[in-house]
Structures are given as C-alpha cells and as structure tokens.
C-alpha cells in the first residue's frame, strides 16, 4: 500500500466544514475558535486490532465504530462535537480497497455526527491496524457534565437497552448527542458517563469520581433482546450481560430527585430512559428481586497492561 495516493484521495473526499479554515494537506489544520462563552472540549481514543476490535472486522463497520465511540465521549459531556482527527497505522500487507472503505466510513460517520474530519495521518507499518481518533467539541455556553457530580439521593438513569452488543450492535453504535445536550441543558443532570466498558464498570467509575456509593435494582435494568439471545447461547443471565458486556454507548447519569421528575415529564426522544437506582452509601450495590444486596464487581471489559 502506498500512502501518498491514499492521502490525496482522502483530501479530495473530505468536505470541509465552515469551522475548519484549513483542512488536511498543510502542516497543520486551522479551526475557528469557539465563540465567546464557549470552550473547547477534546477527547482522544486509540483502537487496536486484536485488543479493541477483531482482525476480521469489516472496514465499513469498523470505521463507523471508532468514530461513533469517540463522538460518544462528547455526548457524555453534554457538549457539541465540532471536528475530528484520525490517524491510521496500517499493516504493510493491507489492501488499498480496505483502507478506502475504512476511510469512507470514518468520513461519513464524522459528518453524520457533526464532527467533520479536519486532519490526521496515515502510515504503514509491520504491525496490526491501529486507529487513533481525536474529537473536538464546544461547550456553547453549557457547563460540561463531569463524572464527579453525583450526590447521595440522586436518581440513577440509563438510556436505551443494555447488553449483548457483541452480536452486532457495537458496530452500529449511535452517539447519544441530542440526548446528552438535552440532559445537560434542559434537565441539569449532576454526573454522566457513556457506557463503553459495561454498566457495572462505568457505574463504578462514576461512583468513584463522585465519592458516593450507589444501589441499582436488578429488575429495573433495561435488558436488550440481544442480551436475552446471548443468555440462550451461553447460559449467562441476560441481566449479567446488560451489566458487564459494554460497548452499548448509552448514557449513564445521575440527577436530583426533583429534576428526575422533570426529566420523566419532558423526555422527548424515542430512546428509552430508565431509572435504575440511586446514589448513597459508600459501596456500589445490586439489589436482587428478593431484596438481597450484593456488591457490584466491575465485570466489564477493561484492558489490562500485558494482556
Ligand atoms: Mg467515555
């Protein structure tokens, strides 16, 4: 694979957004600064073949996934995406058709979710495919929602249905951008995170950052049809899949009891929003149907050094 023709193709293919004053092709990109009162939000993620995605993943779904997963982090801040930068380290033996299809999907998903590609790099090397994605966003007068704002007594909610994303949903993930901004601006949620590693792990992150425990009710967790299908295949309870599978890219958030009422009345999206528990205590607990409580161990996917 030769890099130059590919970069030329990418340059021709990219439509520059109004906020991108200088796109790919020069030594650096030039972007409009956020308007007064707005601040810059930046998130970066790396996706490694064999660790974050299987070698057999088709380029189209893969390109969509890396962008959707990265833009989901801007949604989780309750902010607006503005541009993206993608670097590809491609194995020497990888065909040009694969890379073009990957590039097409990256560009299309970036445009779809208002984070048009503004730059990046492409290089080939002897190792498996690695993709680095940076997404910029703007606060536009809003305060970004952090993981650390949950208070004892806050209600815990989650969007969508959880579990079993491995059956294919993880490759079709949709960042919850409109919902994230709505929760930030119109509801005033206290803490938020997107579910990438799994409800059990990401709730742990939120609780730890906030310095407060939580109790979630097993019977309240919105379990996806895919999670039930997986239970039929592997015998692991569907609710366990909903807790641990990850890559749902749904929003997990906390909100004061008063605002929770406002949220339920004003929720205007087709997507489900479900109250699953509340903040309090010092541990993260799961309440079973019979009332028994057990610690929620982070069972989600976490990448450990050396694995
Ligand atoms: Mg995240």
Coordinates of N, CA and C and ligand atoms in Angstrom, one line a residue, residues 43 45 69-70 72-74 76-77 147 192-197 202 205 249-250, ligand 1:
X43 N -11.4 15.0 23.2 CA -11.3 13.6 23.6 C -10.5 12.8 22.7
X45 N -9.0 8.7 21.7 CA -9.1 7.3 21.9 C -8.2 6.5 20.9
X69 N -17.8 5.7 18.7 CA -17.4 5.5 20.1 C -16.7 6.8 20.6
X70 N -15.9 7.4 19.7 CA -15.2 8.6 20.1 C -16.1 9.8 20.3
X72 N -19.2 9.6 21.1 CA -20.0 9.3 22.3 C -19.4 10.0 23.5
X73 N -18.1 10.1 23.6 CA -17.5 10.8 24.7 C -17.8 12.3 24.8
X74 N -18.1 12.9 23.7 CA -18.5 14.3 23.7 C -20.0 14.4 24.1
X76 N -21.3 12.3 26.2 CA -21.3 12.1 27.6 C -20.9 13.3 28.5
X77 N -20.3 14.3 27.8 CA -20.0 15.6 28.5 C -21.2 16.5 28.3
X147 N -18.0 13.3 35.5 CA -18.4 12.1 36.2 C -18.5 12.3 37.7
X192 N -22.4 12.3 34.5 CA -22.8 11.5 33.3 C -21.5 10.8 32.8
X193 N -21.7 9.6 32.2 CA -20.6 8.9 31.6 C -21.3 8.1 30.4
X194 N -20.6 7.7 29.4 CA -21.2 6.8 28.4 C -20.7 5.4 28.7
X195 N -21.5 4.4 28.4 CA -21.2 3.1 28.8 C -20.4 2.4 27.7
X196 N -19.1 2.4 27.9 CA -18.2 1.7 27.0 C -17.7 0.4 27.5
X197 N -17.4 0.4 28.8 CA -16.8 -0.8 29.4 C -17.9 -1.7 30.1
X202 N -18.6 1.1 34.4 CA -18.8 2.5 34.3 C -19.5 3.2 35.4
X205 N -16.9 3.8 37.9 CA -16.1 5.0 37.6 C -16.8 6.2 38.1
X249 N -22.6 2.2 24.5 CA -22.6 3.6 24.1 C -23.9 4.3 24.5
X250 N -24.5 3.8 25.5 CA -25.7 4.6 26.1 C -25.2 5.5 27.2
Ligands
LIG1 MG1 -16.4 7.6 27.7

